[in-house]
GROMACS .gro file of C-alpha atoms in nm:
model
  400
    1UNK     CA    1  -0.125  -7.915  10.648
    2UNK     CA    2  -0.489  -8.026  10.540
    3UNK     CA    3  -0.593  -8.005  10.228
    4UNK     CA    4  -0.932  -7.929  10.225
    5UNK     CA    5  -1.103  -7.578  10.345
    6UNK     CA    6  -1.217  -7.607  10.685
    7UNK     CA    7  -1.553  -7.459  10.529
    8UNK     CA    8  -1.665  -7.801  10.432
    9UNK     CA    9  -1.701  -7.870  10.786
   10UNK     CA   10  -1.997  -7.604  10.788
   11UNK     CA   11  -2.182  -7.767  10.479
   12UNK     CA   12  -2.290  -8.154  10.434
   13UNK     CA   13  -2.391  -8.275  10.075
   14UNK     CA   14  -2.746  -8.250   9.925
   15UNK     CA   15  -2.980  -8.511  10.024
   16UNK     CA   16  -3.219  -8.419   9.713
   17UNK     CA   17  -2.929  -8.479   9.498
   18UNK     CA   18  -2.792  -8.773   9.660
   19UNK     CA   19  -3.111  -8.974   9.641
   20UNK     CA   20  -3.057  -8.864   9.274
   21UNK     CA   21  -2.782  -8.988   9.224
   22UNK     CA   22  -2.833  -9.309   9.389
   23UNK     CA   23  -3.147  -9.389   9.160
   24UNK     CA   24  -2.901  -9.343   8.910
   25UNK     CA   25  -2.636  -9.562   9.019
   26UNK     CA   26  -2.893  -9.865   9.086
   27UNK     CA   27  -3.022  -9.808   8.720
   28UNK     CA   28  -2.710  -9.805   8.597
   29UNK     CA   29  -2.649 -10.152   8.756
   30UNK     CA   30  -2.939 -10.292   8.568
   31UNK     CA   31  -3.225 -10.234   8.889
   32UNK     CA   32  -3.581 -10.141   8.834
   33UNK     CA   33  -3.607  -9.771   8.985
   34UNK     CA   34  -3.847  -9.520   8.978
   35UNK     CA   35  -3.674  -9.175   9.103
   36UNK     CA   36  -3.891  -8.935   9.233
   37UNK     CA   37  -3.667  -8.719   9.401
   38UNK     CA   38  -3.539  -8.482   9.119
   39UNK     CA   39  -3.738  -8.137   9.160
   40UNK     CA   40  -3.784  -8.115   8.784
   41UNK     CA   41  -4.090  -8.074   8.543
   42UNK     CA   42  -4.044  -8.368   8.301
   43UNK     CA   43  -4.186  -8.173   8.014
   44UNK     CA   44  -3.918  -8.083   7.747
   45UNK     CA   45  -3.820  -7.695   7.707
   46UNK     CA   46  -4.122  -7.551   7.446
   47UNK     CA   47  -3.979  -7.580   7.089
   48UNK     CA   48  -3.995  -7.163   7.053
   49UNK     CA   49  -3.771  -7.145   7.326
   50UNK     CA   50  -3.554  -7.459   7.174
   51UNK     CA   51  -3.525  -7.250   6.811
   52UNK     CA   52  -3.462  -6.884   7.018
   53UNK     CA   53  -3.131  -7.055   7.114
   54UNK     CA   54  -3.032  -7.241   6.765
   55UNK     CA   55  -3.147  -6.917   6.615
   56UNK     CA   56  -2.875  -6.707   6.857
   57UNK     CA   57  -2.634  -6.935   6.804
   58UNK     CA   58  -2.665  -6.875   6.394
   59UNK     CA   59  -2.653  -6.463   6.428
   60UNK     CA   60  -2.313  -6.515   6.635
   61UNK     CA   61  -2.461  -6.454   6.985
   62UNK     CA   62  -2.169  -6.682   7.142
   63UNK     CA   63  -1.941  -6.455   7.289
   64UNK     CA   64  -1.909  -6.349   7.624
   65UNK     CA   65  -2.253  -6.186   7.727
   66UNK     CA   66  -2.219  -5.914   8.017
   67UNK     CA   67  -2.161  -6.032   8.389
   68UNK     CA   68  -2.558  -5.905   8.486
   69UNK     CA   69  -2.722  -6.012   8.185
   70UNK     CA   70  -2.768  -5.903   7.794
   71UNK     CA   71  -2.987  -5.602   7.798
   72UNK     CA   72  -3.276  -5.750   7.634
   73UNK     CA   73  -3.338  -6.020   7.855
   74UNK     CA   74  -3.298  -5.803   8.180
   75UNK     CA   75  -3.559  -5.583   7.996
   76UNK     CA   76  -3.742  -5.918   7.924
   77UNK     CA   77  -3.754  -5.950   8.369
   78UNK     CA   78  -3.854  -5.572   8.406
   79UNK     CA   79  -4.175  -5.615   8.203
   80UNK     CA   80  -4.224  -5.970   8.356
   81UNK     CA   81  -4.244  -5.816   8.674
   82UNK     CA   82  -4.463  -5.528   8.534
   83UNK     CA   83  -4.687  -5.782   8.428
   84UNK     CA   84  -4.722  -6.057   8.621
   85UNK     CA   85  -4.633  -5.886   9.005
   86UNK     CA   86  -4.728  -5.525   8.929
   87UNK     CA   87  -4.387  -5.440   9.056
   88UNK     CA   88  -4.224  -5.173   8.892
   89UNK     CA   89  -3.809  -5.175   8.851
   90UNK     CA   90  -3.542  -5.062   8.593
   91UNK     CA   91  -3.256  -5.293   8.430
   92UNK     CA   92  -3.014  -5.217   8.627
   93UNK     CA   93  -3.232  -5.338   8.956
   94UNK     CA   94  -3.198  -5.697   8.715
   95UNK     CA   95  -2.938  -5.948   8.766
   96UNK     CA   96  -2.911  -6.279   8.575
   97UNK     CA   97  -2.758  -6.578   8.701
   98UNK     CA   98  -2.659  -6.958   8.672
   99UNK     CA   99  -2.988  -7.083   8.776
  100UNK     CA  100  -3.225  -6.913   9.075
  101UNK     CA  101  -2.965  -7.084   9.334
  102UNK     CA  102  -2.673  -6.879   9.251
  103UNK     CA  103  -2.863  -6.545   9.288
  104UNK     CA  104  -2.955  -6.624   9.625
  105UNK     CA  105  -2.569  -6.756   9.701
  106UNK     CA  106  -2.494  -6.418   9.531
  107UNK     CA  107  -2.706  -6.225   9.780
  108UNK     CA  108  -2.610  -6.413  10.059
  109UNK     CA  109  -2.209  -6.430  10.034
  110UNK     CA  110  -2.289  -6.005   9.943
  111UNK     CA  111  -2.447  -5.930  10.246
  112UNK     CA  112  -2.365  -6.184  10.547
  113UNK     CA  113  -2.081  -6.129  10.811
  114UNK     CA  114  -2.035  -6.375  11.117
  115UNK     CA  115  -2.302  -6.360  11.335
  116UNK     CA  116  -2.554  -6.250  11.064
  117UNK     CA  117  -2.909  -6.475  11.118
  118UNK     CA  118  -3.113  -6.558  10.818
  119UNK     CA  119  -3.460  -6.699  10.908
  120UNK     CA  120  -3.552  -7.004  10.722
  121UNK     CA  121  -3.918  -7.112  10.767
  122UNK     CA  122  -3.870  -7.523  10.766
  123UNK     CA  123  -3.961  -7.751  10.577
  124UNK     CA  124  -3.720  -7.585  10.364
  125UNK     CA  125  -3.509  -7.613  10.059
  126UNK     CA  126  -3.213  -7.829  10.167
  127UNK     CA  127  -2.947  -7.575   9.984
  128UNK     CA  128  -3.067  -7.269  10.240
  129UNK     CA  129  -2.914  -7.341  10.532
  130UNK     CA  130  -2.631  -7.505  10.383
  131UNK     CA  131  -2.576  -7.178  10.164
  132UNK     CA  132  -2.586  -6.937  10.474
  133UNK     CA  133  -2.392  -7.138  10.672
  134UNK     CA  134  -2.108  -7.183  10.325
  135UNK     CA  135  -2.132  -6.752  10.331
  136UNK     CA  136  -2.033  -6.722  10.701
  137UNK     CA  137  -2.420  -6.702  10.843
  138UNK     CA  138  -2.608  -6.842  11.086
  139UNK     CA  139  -2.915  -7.067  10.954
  140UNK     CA  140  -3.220  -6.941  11.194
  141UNK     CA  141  -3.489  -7.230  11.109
  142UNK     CA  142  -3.856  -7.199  11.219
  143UNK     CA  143  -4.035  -7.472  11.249
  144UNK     CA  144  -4.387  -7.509  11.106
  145UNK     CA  145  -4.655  -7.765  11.182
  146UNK     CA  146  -4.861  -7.948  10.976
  147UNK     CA  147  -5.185  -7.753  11.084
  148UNK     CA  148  -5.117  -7.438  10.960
  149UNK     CA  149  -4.990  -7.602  10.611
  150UNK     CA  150  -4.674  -7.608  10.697
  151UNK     CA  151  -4.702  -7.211  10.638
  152UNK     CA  152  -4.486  -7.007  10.901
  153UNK     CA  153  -4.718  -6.767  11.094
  154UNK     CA  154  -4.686  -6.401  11.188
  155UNK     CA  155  -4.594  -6.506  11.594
  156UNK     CA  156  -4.331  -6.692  11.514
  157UNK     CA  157  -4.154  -6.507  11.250
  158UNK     CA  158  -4.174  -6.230  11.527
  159UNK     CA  159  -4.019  -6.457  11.779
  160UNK     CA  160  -3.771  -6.562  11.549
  161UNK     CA  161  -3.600  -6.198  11.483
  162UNK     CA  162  -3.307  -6.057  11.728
  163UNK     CA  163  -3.117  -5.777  11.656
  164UNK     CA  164  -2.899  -6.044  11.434
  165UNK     CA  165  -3.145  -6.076  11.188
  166UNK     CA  166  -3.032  -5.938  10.847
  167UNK     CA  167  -3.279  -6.161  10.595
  168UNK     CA  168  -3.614  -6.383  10.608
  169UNK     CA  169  -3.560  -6.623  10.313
  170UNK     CA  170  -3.876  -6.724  10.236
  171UNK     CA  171  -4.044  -6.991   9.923
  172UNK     CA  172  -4.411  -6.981   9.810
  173UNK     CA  173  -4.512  -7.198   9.662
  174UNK     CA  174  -4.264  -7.427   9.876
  175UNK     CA  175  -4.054  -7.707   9.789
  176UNK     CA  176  -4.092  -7.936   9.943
  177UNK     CA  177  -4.417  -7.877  10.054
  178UNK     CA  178  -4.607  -7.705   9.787
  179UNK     CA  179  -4.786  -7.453  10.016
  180UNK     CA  180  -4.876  -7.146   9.905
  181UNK     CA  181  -4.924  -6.859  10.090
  182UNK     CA  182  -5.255  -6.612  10.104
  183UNK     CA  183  -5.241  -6.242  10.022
  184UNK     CA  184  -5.344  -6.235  10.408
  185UNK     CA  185  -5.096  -6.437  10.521
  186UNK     CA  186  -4.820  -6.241  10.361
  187UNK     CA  187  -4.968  -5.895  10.457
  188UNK     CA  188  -4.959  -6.026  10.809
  189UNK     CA  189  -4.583  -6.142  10.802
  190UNK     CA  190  -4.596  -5.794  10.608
  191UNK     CA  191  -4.671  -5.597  10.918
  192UNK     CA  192  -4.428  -5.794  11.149
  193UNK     CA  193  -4.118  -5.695  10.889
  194UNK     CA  194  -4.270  -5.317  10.904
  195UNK     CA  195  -4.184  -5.363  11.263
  196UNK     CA  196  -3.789  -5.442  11.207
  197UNK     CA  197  -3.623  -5.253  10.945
  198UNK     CA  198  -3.317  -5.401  10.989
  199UNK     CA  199  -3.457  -5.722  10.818
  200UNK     CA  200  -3.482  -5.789  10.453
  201UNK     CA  201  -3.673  -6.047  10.265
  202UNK     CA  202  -3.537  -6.276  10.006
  203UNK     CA  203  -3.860  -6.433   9.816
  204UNK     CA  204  -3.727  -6.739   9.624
  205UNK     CA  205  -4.056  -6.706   9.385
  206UNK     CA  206  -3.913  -6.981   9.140
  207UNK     CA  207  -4.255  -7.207   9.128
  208UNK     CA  208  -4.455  -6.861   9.074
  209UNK     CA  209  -4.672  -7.044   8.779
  210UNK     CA  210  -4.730  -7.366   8.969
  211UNK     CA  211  -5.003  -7.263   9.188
  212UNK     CA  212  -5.312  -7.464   9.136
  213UNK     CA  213  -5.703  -7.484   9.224
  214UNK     CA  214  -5.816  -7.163   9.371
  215UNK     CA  215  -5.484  -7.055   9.527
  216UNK     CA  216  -5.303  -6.735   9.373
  217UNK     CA  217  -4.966  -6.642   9.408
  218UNK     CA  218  -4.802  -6.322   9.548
  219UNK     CA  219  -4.474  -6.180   9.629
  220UNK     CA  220  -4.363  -5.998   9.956
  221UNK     CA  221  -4.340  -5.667   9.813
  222UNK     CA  222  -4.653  -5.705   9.595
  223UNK     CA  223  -4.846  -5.700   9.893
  224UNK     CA  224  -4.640  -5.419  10.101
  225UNK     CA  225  -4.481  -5.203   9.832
  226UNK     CA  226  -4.315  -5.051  10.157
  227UNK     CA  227  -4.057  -5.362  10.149
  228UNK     CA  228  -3.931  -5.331   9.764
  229UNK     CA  229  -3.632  -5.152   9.943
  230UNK     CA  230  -3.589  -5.428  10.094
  231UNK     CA  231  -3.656  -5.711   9.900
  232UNK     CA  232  -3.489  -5.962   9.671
  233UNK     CA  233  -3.707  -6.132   9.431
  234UNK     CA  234  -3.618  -6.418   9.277
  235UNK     CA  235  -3.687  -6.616   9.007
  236UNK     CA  236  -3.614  -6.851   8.694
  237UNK     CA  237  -3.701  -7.038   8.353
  238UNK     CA  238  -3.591  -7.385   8.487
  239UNK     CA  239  -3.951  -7.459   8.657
  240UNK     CA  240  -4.189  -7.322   8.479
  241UNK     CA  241  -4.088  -7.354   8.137
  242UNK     CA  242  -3.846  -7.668   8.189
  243UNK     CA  243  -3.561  -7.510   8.139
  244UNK     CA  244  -3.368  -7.690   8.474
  245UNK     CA  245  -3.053  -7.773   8.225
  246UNK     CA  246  -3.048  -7.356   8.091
  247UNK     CA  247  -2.923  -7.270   8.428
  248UNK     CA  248  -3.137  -6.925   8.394
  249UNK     CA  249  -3.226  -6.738   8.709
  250UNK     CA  250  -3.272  -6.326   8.784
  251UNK     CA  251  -3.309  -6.136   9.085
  252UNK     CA  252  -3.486  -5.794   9.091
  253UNK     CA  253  -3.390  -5.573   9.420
  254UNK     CA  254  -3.197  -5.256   9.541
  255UNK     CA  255  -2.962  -5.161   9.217
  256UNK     CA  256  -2.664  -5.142   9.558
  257UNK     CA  257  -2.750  -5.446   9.620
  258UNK     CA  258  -2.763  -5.585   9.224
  259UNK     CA  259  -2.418  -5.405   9.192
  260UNK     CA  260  -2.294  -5.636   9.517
  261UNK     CA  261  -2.397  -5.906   9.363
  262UNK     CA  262  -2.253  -5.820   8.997
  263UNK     CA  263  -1.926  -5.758   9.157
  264UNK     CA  264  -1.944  -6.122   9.280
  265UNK     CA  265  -2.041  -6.275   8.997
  266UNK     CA  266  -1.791  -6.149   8.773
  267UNK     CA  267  -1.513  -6.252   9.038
  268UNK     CA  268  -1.667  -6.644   9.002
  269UNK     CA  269  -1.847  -6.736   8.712
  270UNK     CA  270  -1.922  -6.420   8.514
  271UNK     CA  271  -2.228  -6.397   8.306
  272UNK     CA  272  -2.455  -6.686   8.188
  273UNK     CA  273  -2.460  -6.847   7.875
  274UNK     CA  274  -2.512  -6.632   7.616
  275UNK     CA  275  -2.747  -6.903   7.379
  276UNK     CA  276  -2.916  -7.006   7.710
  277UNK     CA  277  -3.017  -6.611   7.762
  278UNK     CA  278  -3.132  -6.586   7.461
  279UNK     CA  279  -3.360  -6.888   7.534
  280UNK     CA  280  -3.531  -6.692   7.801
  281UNK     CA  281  -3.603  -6.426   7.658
  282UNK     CA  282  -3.821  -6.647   7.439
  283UNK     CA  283  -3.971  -6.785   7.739
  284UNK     CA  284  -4.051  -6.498   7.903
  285UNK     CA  285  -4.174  -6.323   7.613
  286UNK     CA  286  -4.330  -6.607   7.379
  287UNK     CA  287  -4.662  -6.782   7.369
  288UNK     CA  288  -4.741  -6.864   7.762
  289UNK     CA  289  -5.051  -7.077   7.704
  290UNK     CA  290  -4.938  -7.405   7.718
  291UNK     CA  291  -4.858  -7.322   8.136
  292UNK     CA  292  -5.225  -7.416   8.210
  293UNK     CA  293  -5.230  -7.753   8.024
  294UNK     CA  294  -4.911  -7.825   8.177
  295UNK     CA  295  -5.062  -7.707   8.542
  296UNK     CA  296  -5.338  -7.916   8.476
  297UNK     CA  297  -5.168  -8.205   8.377
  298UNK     CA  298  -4.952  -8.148   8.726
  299UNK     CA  299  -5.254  -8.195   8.918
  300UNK     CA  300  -5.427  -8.480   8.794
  301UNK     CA  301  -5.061  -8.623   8.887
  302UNK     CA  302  -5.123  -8.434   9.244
  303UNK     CA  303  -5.469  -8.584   9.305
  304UNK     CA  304  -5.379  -8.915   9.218
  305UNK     CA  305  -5.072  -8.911   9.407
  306UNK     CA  306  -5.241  -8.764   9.754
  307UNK     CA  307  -5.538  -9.013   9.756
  308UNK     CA  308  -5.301  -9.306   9.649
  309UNK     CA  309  -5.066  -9.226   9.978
  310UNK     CA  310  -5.347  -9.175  10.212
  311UNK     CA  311  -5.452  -9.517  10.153
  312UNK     CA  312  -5.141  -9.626  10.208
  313UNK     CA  313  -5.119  -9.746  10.589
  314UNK     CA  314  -4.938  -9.521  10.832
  315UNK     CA  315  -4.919  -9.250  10.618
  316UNK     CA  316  -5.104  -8.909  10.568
  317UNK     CA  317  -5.079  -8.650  10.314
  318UNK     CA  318  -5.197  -8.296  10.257
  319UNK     CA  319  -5.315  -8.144   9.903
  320UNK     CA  320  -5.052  -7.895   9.795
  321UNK     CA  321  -5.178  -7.564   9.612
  322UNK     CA  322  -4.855  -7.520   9.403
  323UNK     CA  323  -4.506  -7.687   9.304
  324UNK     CA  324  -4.466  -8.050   9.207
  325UNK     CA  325  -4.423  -8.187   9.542
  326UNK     CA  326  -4.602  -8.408   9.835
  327UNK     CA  327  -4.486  -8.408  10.200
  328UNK     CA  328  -4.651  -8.663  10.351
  329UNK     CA  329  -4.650  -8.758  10.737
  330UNK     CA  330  -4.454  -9.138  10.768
  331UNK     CA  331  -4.516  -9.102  11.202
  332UNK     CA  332  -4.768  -9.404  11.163
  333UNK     CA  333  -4.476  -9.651  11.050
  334UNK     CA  334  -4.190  -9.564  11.320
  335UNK     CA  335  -4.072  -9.835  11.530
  336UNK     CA  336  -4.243 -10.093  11.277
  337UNK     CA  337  -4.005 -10.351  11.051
  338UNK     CA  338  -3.969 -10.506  10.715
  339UNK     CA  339  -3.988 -10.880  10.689
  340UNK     CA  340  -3.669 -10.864  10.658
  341UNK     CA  341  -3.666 -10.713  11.040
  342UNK     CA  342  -3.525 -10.386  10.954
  343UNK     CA  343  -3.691 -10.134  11.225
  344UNK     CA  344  -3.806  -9.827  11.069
  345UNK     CA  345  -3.726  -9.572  11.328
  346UNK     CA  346  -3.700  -9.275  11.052
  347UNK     CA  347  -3.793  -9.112  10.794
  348UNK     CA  348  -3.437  -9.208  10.654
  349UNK     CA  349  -3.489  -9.547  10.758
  350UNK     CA  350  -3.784  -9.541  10.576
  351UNK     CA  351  -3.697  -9.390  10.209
  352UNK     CA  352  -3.364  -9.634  10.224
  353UNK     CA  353  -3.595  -9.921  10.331
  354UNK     CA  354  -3.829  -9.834  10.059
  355UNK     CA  355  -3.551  -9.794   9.775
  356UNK     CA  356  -3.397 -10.093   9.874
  357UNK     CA  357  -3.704 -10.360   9.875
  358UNK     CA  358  -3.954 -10.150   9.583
  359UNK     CA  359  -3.681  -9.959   9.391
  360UNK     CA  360  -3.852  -9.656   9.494
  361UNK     CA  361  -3.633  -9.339   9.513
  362UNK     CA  362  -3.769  -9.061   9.768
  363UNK     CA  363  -3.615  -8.781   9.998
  364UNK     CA  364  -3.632  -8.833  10.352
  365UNK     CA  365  -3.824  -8.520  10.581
  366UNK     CA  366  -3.455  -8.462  10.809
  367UNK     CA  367  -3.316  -8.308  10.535
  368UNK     CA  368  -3.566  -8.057  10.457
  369UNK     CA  369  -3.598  -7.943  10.826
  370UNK     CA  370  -3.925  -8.110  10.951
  371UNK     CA  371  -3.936  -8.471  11.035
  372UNK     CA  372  -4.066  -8.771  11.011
  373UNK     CA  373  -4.153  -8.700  10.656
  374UNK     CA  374  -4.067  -8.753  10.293
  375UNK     CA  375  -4.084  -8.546   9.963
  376UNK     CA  376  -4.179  -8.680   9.643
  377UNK     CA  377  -4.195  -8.541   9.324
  378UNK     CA  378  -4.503  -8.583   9.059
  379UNK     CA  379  -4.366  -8.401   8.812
  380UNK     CA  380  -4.320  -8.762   8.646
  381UNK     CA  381  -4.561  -8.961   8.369
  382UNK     CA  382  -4.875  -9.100   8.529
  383UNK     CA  383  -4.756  -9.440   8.452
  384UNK     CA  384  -4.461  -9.423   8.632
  385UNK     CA  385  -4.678  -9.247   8.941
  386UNK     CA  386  -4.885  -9.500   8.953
  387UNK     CA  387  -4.617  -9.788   8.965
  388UNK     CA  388  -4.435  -9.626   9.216
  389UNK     CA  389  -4.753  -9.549   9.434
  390UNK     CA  390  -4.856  -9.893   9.395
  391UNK     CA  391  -4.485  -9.991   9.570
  392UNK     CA  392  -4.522  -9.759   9.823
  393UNK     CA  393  -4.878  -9.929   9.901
  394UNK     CA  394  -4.722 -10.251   9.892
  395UNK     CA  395  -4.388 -10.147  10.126
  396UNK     CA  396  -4.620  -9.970  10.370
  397UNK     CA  397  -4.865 -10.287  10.440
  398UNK     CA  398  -4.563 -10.551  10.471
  399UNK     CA  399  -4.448 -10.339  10.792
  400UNK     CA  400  -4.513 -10.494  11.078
   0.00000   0.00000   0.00000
C-alpha cells in the first residue's frame, strides 16, 4: 500500500515559491543573491496596524475567534466594500480566512464536482490551476497574447464556456502581469456571463490598491450589479498594507455560499488568528494615506525596471498599470548560449541560467501559463533593482 494520496499526482509544487526558496538556500550558503521572485511589498506592516494587534493581545483578545470572522472586522469588509466598490452586502455575506488563497480553496473545494471547468485566463497565478485540479476540477486555461495586454477578451471567454463551466476565476490587477482591466473591458466580459447563468465569477481583487497612472480598478459585479448573485469577491491585508505574514483574507458573496465555505473552514483550520484580525481591522479602518506614497514609490521601481529590461538585448517588456510585477518577453534569447555553452532553449533555461552565473532569482513564464516569459517582482529597494537589472543586462549580452 502507498503511502501518499494519489491527489498529489494532480498537483506539482509552486514554482513562485520554489525560486524562493532556492534564493534562500544559495544565501544561506554564503552566495550573492538578489530574489525577486517573492510577490511581496517590502514595506513593513504600518505601525497603527502593528499596535492594533499588541493592543488586542493586552485586552485578552487571544482566544479562539469565530470560524467566519469576529464581528467587527467582517463589519470592517461590509463598509470597505460600501466604500471603496459601491457594493452593498451584510456580515453574514463576509467570510475571513488564512490569507486571500484559502478563500478561494474554500470556494473551490465548496462548489466543484468531477467534471466541473473553471476558466483561468493565463498568465495566471500558479496556485489556480493547481487548486482546482487539488478540489476535483478541471483547470480550463485561456490563453492571452501580449497585444491585448495580456487581458482575456470577450470572444474567447465565450469560446471558452461549455455546459461544464461552473466559475471564471479571474485577477485584476494580475499577477504576474500587472494588467488591469477597463470598466469596458469588464462590462463586455459582463455581457458574455449575462449570456450563461450557469457560470459564476470568482474576482481574486487582492492588488485592488496597486493600480497606477491613469488606470482605475473595478470589480465584476461593480460593473454588472446583475452578477453579485453570482460572484465571489475576494480580497486581503497582505498586499496592500504588507500584511503577507497576517495571513488575512475575506470573501464577500452569496451568504449559501459563505455558509459552504464556513462549514469547510471550521472542518480544517477554523477561524484566523484572533491578534492578526484585530490587525485588520486597523488596516481597513485606520489612516489610508500612506497607500499613494507607497504606490508611488512602486512605480518609480516600475519605470526603472521596464526601461532597464528593454535595453537589455532579446528582451521586451510592457508597462504594467497595477501589482508589483513585470512579464517580460525572453523569445529574442532562445536557442542562444552562455559562454559556458549552456543553450537557452526556455524560459526555465533562462531564469536557472541567470541565477546560476548573476545570482539573480526570477520565475520562469511556464509556470504561470504563457511562455517564453519571466516574472519579476519590484516590490524590492531601488538599490537592489538596480543591481539586479544591471545583471540581467550583463547575462543577456554574454549570450551568444
Amino acid at each position: 500500500m502507498k503511502m501518499l494520496s494519489q491527489t498529489l499526482d494532480r498537483i506539482k509544487p509552486s514554482a513562485s515559491n520554489a525560486a524562493s526558496q532556492r534564493a534562500r538556500d544559495m544565501k544561506a550558503q554564503g552566495m550573492d543573491v538578489i530574489a525577486l521572485s517573492a510577490g511581496e511589498p517590502d514595506f513593513d506592516t504600518p505601525e497603527h496596524v502593528k499596535q492594533a494587534a499588541l493592543q488586542a493581545m493586552m485586552q485578552g483578545e487571544t482566544k479562539y475567534p469565530p470560524i467566519a470572522g469576529i464581528p467587527a472586522l467582517r463589519e470592517a469588509v461590509v463598509a470597505k466594500f460600501r466604500n471603496d466598490n459601491q457594493l452593498e452586502y451584510h456580515s453574514k455575506q463576509i467570510i475571513v480566512s488564512n490569507g486571500a488563497k484559502q478563500i478561494i480553496s474554500n470556494a473551490l473545494m465548496a462548489t466543484l464536482n468531477p467534471g466541473d471547468e473553471v476558466i483561468i485566463p493565463a498568465p495566471y497565478w500558479v496556485s489556480y490551476p493547481e487548486m482546482v485540479s487539488l478540489c476535483g476540477g478541471t483547470p480550463v486555461t485561456v490563453a492571452t497574447q501580449a497585444e491585448h495586454g495580456y487581458k482575456m477578451t470577450a470572444q474567447e471567454l465565450e469560446q471558452a464556456i461549455t455546459p461544464n463551466t461552473k466559475w471564471l476565476l479571474f485577477n485584476s490587477p494580475s499577477n504576474p502581469s500587472g494588467a488591469v482591466y477597463s470598466w469596458q473591458e469588464l462590462r463586455d466580459l459582463s455581457d458574455v456571463l449575462l449570456r450563461h447563468p450557469h457560470v459564476w465569477v470568482m474576482a481574486d481583487d487582492i492588488y485592488e490598491k496597486l493600480v497606477y497612472d491613469d488606470s482605475q480598478f473595478f470589480t465584476f459585479p461593480q460593473v454588472e450589479p446583475a452578477l453579485i448573485e453570482r460572484s465571489l469577491v475576494i480580497n486581503g491585508v497582505s498586499k496592500a498594507y504588507a500584511m503577507t505574514g497576517w495571513r488575512v483574507g475575506y470573501g464577500a458573496g452569496p451568504a449559501t455560499l459563505i455558509k459552504a465555505m464556513e462549514t469547510i473552514q471550521g472542518q480544517t483550520t477554523s477561524g484566523v488568528s484572533s491578534i492578526s484580525q484585530w490587525a485588520a481591522v486597523a488596516a481597513l479602518t485606520g489612516p489610508q494615506e500612506f497607500l499613494a506614497e507607497w504606490c508611488a514609490s512602486f512605480v518609480a521601481r516600475r519605470n526603472y525596471v521596464v526601461a532597464a529590461l528593454n535595453d537589455a538585448p532579446g528582451l521586451e517588456c510592457q508597462t504594467p498599470q497595477g501589482a508589483f510585477y513585470v512579464y517580460p518577453s525572453c523569445a529574442g534569447l532562445l536557442n542562444k548560449a552562455t559562454p559556458q555553452g549552456r543553450v537557452i532553449r526556455s524560459d526555465k533555461d533562462f531564469t536557472d541560467a541567470l541565477l546560476e552565473s548573476e545570482g539573480v532569482a526570477l520565475v520562469h513564464g511556464e509556470a504561470f501559463g504563457v511562455a517564453p516569459n519571466f516574472r519579476l517582482s519590484y516590490a524590492a529597494s531601488m538599490a537592489q533593482l538596480e543591481d539586479a537589472c544591471a545583471r540581467i543586462q550583463r547575462f543577456c549580452r554574454s549570450l551568444k
